[in-house]
XYZ file of C-alpha atoms in Angstrom:
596
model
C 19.787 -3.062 -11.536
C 23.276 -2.342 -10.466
C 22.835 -0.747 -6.531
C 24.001 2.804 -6.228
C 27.356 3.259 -5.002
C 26.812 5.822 -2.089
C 27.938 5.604 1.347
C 25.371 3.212 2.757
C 26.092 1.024 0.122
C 29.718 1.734 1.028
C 29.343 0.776 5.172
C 27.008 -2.298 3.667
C 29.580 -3.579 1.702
C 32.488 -3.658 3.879
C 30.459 -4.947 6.993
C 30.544 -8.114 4.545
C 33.824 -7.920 4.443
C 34.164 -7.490 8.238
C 31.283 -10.070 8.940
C 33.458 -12.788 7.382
C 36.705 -11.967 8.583
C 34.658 -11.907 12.261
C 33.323 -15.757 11.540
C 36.695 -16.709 9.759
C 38.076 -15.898 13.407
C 35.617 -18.463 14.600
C 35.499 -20.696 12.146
C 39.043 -20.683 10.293
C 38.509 -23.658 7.844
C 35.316 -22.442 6.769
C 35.467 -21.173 2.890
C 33.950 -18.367 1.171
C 31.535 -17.707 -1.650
C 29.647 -14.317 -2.539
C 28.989 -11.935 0.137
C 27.202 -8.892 -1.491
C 25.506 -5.648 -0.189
C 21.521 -5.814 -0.708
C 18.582 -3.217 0.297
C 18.546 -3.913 4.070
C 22.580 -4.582 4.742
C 24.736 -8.058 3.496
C 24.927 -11.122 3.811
C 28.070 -14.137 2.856
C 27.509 -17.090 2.102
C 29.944 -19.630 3.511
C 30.785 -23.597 3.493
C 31.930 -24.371 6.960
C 32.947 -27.593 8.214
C 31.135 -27.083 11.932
C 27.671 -25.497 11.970
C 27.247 -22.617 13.140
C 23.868 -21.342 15.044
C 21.854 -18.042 15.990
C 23.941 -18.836 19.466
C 27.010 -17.491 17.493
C 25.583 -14.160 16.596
C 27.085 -12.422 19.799
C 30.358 -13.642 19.826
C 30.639 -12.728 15.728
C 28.823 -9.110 16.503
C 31.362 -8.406 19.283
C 34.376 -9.655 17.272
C 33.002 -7.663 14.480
C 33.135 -4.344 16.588
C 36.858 -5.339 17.883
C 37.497 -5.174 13.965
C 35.511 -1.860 13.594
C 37.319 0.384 16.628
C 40.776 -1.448 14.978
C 40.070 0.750 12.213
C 41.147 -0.856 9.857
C 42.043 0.416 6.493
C 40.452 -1.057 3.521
C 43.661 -1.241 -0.105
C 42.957 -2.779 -3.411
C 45.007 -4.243 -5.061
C 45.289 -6.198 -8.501
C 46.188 -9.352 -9.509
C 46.384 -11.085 -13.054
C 44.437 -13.635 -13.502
C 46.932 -16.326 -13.564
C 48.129 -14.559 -10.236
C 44.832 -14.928 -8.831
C 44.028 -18.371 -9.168
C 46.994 -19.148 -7.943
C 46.588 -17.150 -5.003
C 42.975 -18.685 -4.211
C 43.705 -21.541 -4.536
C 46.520 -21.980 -2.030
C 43.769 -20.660 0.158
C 41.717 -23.390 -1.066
C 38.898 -21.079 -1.969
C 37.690 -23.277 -4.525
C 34.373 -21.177 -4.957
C 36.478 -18.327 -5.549
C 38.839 -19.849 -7.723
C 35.557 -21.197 -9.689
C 34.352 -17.386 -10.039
C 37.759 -16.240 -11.084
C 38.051 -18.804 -13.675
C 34.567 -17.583 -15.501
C 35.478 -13.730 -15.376
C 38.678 -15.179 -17.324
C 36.744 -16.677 -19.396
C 34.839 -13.636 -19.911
C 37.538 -11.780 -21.215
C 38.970 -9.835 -17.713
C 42.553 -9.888 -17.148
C 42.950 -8.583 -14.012
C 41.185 -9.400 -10.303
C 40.284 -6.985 -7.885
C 41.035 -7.403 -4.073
C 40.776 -5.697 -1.043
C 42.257 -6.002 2.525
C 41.981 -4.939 5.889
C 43.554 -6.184 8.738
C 44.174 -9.921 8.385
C 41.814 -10.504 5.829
C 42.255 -10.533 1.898
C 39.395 -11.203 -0.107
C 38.672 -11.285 -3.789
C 36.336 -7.971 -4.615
C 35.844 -4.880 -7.119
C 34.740 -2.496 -4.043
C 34.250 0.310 -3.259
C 34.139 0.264 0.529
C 34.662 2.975 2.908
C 38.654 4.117 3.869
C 39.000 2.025 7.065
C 36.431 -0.041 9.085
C 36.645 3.010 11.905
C 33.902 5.049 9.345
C 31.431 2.217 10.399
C 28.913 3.253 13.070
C 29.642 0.429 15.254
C 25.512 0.414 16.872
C 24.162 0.404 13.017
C 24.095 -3.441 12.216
C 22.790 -6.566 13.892
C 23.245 -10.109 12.449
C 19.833 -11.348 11.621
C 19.428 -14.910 10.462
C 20.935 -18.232 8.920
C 19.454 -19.424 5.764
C 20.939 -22.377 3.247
C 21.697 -21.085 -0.535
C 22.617 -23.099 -3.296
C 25.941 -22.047 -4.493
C 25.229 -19.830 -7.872
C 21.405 -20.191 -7.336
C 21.570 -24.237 -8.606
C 20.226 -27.162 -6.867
C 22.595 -29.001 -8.920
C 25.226 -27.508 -6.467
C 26.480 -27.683 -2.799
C 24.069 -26.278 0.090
C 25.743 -23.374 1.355
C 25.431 -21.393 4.658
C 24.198 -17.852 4.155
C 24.455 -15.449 7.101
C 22.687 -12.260 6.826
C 23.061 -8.772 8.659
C 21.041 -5.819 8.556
C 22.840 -2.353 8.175
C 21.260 1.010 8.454
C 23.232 4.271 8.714
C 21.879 5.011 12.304
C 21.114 2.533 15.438
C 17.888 5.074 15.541
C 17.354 3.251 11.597
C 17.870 -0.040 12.457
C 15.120 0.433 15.221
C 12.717 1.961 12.942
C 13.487 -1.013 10.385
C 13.219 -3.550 13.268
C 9.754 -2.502 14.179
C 8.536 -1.943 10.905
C 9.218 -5.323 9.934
C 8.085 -6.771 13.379
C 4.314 -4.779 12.378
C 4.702 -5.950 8.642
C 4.795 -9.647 10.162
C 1.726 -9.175 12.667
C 0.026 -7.572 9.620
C 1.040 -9.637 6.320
C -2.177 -10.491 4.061
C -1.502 -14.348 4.437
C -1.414 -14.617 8.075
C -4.734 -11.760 8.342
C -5.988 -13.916 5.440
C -6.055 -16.740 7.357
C -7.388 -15.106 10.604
C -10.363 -12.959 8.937
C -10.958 -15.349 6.782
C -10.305 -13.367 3.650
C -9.060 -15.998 1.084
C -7.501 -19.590 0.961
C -5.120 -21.607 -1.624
C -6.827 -25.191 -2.156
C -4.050 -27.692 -3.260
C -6.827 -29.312 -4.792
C -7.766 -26.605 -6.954
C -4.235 -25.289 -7.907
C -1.402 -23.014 -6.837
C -1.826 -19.809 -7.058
C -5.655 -20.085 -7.816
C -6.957 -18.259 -4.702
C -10.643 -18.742 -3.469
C -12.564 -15.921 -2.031
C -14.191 -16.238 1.116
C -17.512 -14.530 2.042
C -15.561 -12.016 3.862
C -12.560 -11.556 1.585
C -15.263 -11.189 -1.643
C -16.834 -8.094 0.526
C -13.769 -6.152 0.368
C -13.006 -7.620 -3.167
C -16.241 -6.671 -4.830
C -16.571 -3.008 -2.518
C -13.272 -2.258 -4.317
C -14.878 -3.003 -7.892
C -17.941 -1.205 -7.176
C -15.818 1.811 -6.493
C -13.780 1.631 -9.322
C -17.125 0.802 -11.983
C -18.802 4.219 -10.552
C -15.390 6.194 -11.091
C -15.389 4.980 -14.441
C -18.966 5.593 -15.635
C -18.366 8.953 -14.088
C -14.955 9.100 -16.301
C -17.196 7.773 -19.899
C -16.394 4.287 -19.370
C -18.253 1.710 -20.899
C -18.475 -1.463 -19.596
C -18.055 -4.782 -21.864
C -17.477 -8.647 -20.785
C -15.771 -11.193 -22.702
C -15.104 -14.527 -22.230
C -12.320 -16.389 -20.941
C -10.937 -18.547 -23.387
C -9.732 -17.694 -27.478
C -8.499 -19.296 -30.533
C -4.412 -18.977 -31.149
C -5.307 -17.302 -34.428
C -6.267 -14.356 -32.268
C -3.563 -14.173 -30.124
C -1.024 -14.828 -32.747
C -2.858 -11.497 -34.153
C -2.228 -9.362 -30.884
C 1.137 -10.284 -30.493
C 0.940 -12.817 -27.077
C 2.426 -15.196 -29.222
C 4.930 -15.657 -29.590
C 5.686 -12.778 -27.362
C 4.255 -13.462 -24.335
C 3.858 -17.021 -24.742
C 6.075 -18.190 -21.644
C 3.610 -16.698 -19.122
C 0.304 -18.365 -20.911
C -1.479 -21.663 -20.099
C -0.409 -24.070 -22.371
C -3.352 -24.819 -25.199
C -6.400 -26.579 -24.754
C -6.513 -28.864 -27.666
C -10.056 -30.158 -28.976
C -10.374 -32.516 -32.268
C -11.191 -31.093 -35.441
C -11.139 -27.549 -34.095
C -8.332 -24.791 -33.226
C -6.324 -24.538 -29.990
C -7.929 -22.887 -27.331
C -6.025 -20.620 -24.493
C -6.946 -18.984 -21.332
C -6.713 -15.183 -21.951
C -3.909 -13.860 -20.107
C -5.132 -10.512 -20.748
C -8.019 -9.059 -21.913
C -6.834 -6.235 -24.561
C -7.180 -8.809 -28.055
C -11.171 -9.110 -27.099
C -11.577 -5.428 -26.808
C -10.617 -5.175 -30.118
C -12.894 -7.283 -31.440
C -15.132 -5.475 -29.684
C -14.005 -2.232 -31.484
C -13.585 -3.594 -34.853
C -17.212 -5.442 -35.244
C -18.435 -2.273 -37.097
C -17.027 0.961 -38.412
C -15.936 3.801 -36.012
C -16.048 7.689 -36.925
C -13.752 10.295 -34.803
C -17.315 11.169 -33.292
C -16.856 8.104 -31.240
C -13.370 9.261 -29.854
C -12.326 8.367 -27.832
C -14.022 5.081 -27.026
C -13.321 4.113 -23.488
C -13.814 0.679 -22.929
C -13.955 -1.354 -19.348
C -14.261 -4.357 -17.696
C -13.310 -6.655 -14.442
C -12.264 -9.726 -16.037
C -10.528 -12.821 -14.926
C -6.928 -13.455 -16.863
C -4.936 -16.488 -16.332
C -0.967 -16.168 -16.076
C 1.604 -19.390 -15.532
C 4.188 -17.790 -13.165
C 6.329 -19.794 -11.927
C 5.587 -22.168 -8.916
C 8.777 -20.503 -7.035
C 7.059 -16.262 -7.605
C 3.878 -17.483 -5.978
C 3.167 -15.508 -2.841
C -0.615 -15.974 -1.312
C -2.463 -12.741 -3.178
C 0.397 -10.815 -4.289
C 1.659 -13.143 -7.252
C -1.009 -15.499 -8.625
C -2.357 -17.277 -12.267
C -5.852 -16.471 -11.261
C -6.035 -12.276 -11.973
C -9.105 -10.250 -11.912
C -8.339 -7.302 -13.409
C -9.350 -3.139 -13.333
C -8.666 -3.241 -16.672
C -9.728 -0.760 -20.126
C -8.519 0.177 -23.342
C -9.021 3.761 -24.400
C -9.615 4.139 -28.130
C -8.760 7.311 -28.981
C -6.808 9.510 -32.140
C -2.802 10.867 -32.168
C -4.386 14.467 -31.231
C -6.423 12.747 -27.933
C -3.328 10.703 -26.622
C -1.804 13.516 -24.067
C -5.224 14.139 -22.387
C -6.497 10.661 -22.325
C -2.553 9.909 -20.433
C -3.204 12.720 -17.764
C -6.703 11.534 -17.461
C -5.428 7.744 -16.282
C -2.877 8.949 -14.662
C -4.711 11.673 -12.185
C -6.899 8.746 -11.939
C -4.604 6.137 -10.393
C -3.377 8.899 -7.890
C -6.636 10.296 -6.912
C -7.261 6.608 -6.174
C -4.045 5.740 -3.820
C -4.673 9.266 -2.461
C -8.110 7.514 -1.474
C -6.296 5.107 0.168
C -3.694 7.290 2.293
C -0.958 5.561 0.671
C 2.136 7.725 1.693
C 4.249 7.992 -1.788
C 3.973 7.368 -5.022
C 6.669 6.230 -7.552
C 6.549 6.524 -11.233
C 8.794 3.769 -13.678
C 8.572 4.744 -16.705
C 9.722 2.030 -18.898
C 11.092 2.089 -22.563
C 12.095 -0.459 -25.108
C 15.560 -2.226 -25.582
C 15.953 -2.041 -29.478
C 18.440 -4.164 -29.546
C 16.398 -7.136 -28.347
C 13.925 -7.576 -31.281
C 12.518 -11.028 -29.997
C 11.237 -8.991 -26.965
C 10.104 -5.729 -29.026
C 7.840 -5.130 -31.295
C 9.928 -4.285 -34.151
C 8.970 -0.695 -35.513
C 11.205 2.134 -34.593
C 9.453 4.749 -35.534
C 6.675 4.362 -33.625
C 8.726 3.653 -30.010
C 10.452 6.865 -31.113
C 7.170 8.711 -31.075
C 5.298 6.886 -28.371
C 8.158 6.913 -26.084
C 8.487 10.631 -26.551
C 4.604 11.243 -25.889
C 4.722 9.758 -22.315
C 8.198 11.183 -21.459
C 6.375 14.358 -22.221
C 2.996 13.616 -20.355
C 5.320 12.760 -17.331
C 7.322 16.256 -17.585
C 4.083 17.743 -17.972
C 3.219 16.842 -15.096
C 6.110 17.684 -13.456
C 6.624 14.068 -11.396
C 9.856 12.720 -10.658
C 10.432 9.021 -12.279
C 12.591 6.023 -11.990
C 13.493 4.688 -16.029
C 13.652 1.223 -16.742
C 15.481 1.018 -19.683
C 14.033 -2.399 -21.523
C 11.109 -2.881 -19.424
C 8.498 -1.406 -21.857
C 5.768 -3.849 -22.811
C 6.475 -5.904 -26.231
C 3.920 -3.444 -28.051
C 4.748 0.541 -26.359
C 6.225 2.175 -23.455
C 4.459 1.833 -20.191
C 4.283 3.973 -16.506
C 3.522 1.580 -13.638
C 2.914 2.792 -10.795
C 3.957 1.729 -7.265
C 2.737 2.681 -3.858
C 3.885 2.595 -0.410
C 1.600 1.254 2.875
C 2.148 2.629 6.121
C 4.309 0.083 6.768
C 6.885 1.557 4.162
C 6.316 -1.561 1.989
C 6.365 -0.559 -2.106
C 4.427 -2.991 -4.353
C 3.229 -1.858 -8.133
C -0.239 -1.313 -7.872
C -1.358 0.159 -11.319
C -0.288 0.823 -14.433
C -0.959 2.816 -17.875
C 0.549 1.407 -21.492
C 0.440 3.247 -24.986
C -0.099 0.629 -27.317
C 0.966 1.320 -31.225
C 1.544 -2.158 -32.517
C -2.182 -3.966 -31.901
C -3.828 -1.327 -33.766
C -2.234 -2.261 -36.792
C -2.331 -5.845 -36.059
C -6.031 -6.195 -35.809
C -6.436 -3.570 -38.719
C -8.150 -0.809 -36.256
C -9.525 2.202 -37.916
C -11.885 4.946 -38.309
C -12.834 7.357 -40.245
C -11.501 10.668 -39.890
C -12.851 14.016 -40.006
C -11.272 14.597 -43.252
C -13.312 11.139 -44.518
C -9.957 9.140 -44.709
C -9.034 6.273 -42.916
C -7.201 6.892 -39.727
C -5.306 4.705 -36.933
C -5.846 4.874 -33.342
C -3.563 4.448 -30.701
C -4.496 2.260 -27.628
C -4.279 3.499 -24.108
C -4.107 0.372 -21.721
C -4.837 1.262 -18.533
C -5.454 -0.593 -14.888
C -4.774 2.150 -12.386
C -6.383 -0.623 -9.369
C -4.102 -3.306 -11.225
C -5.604 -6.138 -9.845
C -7.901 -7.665 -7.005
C -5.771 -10.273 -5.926
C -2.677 -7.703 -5.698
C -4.311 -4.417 -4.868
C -6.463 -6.263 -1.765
C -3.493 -7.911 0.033
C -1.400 -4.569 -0.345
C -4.857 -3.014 1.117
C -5.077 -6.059 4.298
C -1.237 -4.828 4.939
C -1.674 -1.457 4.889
C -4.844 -1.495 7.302
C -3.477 -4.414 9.198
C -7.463 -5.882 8.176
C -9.057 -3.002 9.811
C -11.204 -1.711 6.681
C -13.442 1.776 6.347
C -16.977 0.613 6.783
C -17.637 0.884 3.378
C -15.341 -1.598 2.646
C -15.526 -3.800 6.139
C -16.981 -7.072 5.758
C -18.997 -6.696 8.930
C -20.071 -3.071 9.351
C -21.624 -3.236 12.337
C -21.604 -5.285 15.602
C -24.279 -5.593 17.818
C -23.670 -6.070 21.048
C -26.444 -6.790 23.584
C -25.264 -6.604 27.058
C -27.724 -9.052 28.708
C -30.363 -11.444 26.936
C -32.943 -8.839 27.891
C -31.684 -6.797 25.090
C -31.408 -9.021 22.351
C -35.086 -8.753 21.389
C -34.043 -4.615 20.290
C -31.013 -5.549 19.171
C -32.350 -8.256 16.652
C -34.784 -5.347 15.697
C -32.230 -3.020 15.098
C -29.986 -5.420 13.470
C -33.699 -5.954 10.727
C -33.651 -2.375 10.143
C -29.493 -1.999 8.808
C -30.296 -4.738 6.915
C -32.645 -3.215 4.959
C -30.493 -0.345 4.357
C -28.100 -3.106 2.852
C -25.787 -2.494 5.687
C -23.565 -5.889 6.609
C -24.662 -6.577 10.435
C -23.739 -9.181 12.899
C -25.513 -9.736 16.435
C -23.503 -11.129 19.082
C -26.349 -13.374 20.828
C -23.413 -15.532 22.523
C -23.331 -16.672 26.116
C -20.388 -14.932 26.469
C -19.687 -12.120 28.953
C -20.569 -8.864 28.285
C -16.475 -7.900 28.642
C -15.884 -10.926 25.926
C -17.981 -9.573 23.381
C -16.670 -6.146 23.471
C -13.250 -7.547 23.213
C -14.059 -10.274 20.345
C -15.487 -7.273 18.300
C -12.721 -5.316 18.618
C -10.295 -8.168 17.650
C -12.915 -8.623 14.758
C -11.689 -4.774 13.675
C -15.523 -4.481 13.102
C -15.336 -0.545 12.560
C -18.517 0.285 14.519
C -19.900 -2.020 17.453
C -23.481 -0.760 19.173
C -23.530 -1.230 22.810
C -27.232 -2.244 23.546
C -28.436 -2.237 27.325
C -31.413 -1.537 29.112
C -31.468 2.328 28.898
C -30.676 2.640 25.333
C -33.858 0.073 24.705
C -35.981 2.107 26.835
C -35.108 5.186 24.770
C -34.385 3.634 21.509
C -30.736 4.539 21.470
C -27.288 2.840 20.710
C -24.373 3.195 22.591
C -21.712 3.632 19.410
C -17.817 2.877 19.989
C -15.529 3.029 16.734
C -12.151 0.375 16.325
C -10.658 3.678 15.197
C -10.916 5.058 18.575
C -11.563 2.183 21.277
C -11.712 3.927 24.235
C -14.556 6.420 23.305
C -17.885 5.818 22.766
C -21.104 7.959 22.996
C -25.003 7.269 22.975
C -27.211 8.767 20.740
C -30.698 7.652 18.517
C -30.662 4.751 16.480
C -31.637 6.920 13.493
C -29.367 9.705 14.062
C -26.541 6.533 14.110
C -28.152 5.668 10.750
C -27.534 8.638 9.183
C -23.698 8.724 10.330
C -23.452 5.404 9.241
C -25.225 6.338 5.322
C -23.002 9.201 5.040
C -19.581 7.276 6.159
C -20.926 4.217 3.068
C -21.775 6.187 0.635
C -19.096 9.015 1.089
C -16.024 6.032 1.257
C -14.902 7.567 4.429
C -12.290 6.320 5.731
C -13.258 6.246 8.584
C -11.528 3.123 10.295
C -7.576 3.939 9.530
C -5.513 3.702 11.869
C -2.628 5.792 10.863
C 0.713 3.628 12.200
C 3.966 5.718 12.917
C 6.762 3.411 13.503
């Protein structure tokens, strides 16, 4: 989508501008290629016939402000096209004069520039009136990266410089730090370091295997969701993994989706065979094996099931983009009259679960058709007409502000995903909710009616916890791997402080088991200080302290990750109570909340 055109975008844009004329100062035979604005400040790329290092970022930062206190004013100006070549390439911008040349071709006539001071460069703005209305303290230059000119391998390396531009130093601070806590806590490195999950070249890209202590938080997270459901009239089905063609040819993956599937499995004397990249075409057989009455409406139907998606070897990104998906997912069966309610239901749903979570905001996309690309669509008009209109109205029912993404439906109805932010400020879609009007009629879905006619139903598709793989690595972010105890893989440490104690604490340790609480004793040689400190770094969200006195009077010495530097000492089974209410409750009870 086309950035907004307001002032930060404004002071983004010409610090480009400024940026390059700073390094053309430096590096005069250098040439230019695209130097946009983009959600954190700009960046040019350039083809320069010296190098140029991270050493170089004063010297261009401090020419850069020269150019800002100049004030400089910023004029456009036109040029045909004819006039434009010409005039780029006596500069010898040959990328330029390559760009120019395909907006010709494209049908424009005339060229945008702009100028300030000494430089001239080819551009359709806008940028602010002169460079003196940029705060001169809100930009740093950040890093050196290579980019293929126009995104091709098949072309020249180029040098891309970028610099980060807030409207405030006090902005640039905050973004600084965030990102500085965003490294410390991003799911690959804590992935590695708790031991959470690992990518096996043997087994595949993007085919992640759950370790003992990832598969805790993994299957917590699933528990919670199956009781929210049965408490919601969810009922739980499982279906396999692979399919015939015949039945997604039926449902509409293919040809539709067919770019994002495994390619078939192909067996003599029998039909091609795919991995299910979703699970929706199953549930309708499901639905259809016998007839339904409206006394069965509307017929909620769940289930955590692994899909398999091809993306692209380049979108892989440890948890967050995979082909191995386990997904919260159900399809709500349900008649014309039930669709409003059963909306709110899954949506109130998906935000009483981030509210769970203490995730910050939540955004809405609502996301229509594009009628005019029928290979992508489903092609019924009607019906995207009167879906479309049904969750437009759910959402202004509900009285939620939205972003629209015009074309982004799903090929069989509108869709609302929903996207969350950490405490780290990051966004990811977490969950979304799709009105489906096409498979119903594709599989032949009915039931009979009050009336005793036949009747369609619509199809609610809804996975408000999206998926494990994506919904746990936005979840190892935003608690930097400190989970609530119901969710910790270790819930409690056990920390004797001398070998005396271990006997007790072993005991101890016997009893939490029982109570199906995840316990670890620390019978190490280590000091007492060590162990302390190793269970903390562990982000184990309650350690017992066990010494001589609390053996003598069957106590435990109880200090919380959540708040290090208390502790208190009271009886084992008043601890076990606490610790009962905090698991079955979901407290969250370990959350840090980080300010930065």
């Amino acid at each position: 989508m086309e950035p907004i055109k307001d002032n930060l975008y404004k002071i983004r844009h010409s610090l480009a501008h400024v940026m390059a004329q700073a390094i053309l100062e430096i590096r005069p035979n250098a040439k230019l290629a695209f130097g946009p604005a983009i959600d954190n400040g700009c960046y040019y790329d350039f083809d320069f016939d010296q190098a140029i290092s991270s050493e170089d970022f004063q010297d261009i930062e401090k020419r850069m402000r020269k150019i800002i206190n100049q004030k400089q004013v910023f004029e456009a100006s036109k040029k045909t096209l004819a006039e434009a070549v010409n005039y780029l390439d006596h500069l010898n911008e040959n990328y330029k004069v390559e760009y120019c040349q395909e907006l010709g071709a494209r049908g424009e006539t005339e060229i945008g520039f702009y100028t300030n001071g000494s430089f001239t460069d080819m551009c359709a703005g806008p940028h602010v009136e002169h460079t003196g209305q940029i705060p001169h303290d809100c930009f740093a230059i950040d890093t050196i990266a290579g980019a293929y000119w126009r995104g091709s391998e098949k072309n020249k390396q180029l040098t891309r410089i970028y610099c980060l531009v807030f409207n405030t130093k006090a902005e640039l601070k905050d973004y600084l730090a965030k990102r500085e806590l965003a490294k410390q806590r991003d799911h690959r490195k804590l992935g590695k370091e708790m031991e959470y999950f690992m990518i096996s070249d043997q087994v595949g890209q993007g085919l992640p295997l759950w370790l003992p202590n990832g598969n805790v938080i993994k299957e917590s997270l699933e528990v919670f969701a199956k009781e929210t459901e049965a408490r919601n009239g969810y009922k739980r089905v499982t279906t396999p993994v692979i399919a015939k063609e015949e039945l997604f040819y039926t449902s509409g993956h293919l040809p539709y989706y067919a770019s994002d599937m495994y390619p078939p499995m192909e067996l003599e004397g029998e039909s091609k065979y795919y991995l299910k990249p979703m699970n929706c075409p199953m549930h309708h057989q499901i639905y259809s094996h016998r007839p339904r009455s409206y006394r069965e409406l509307p017929l909620r139907l769940a289930e955590y099931a692994p899909v398999y998606r091809y993306e692209s070897s380049g979108s892989l990104s440890g948890l967050l983009r995979v082909r191995s998906i386990c997904q919260n997912d159900a399809h709500i069966y349900c008649a014309v009259d039930q669709l409003k309610a059963e909306l709110i239901k899954t949506f109130q749903m998906t935000i009483d679960y981030y509210k769970k979570f203490r995730f910050d905001q939540i955004t809405f996309r609502y996301s229509t058709h594009n009628p005019e690309k029928k290979e992508k669509f489903v092609d019924n008009p009607e019906m995207w007409a009167f879906t479309e209109k049904v969750v437009k109205e759910v959402i202004d029912d509900l009285g939620v502000d939205y972003i629209l993404g015009e074309g982004e439906a799903a090929f069989y109805g509108p869709k609302i995903d929903f996207q969350a932010k950490s405490v780290l400020g990051r966004e990811e879609s977490i969950g979304t909710t799709q009105l489906d009007f096409a498979q119903p009629i594709n599989f032949d879905l009915t039931y009979t009616g009050e009336d005793g006619a036949e009747h369609r139903p619509f199809i609610v598709h809804r996975a408000p916890l999206g998926s494990h793989e994506r919904v746990v690595a936005f979840l190892i972010e935003h608690f930097g791997g400190a989970f609530p105890t119901w969710m910790s893989p270790v819930q409690v440490k056990i920390v004797p402080v001398n070998a005396s104690c271990a006997e007790y604490a072993a005991k101890l340790a016997e009893e939490l088991q029982q109570e199906m609480v995840r316990v670890d004793v620390d019978y190490s040689d280590n000091s007492f200080n060590k162990k302390v400190r190793e269970a903390i770094m562990s982000k184990t969200p309650n350690i017992l302290i066990i010494g001589n006195k609390e053996v003598e009077e069957n106590q435990v010495t109880w200090k919380k990750y959540v708040s290090q530097k208390e502790q208190e000492t009271i009886s084992f089974p008043e601890f076990q109570q606490r610790l009962q209410a905090a698991i079955t409750g979901r407290l969250m009870d370990n959350f840090v909340d980080v300010k930065v």
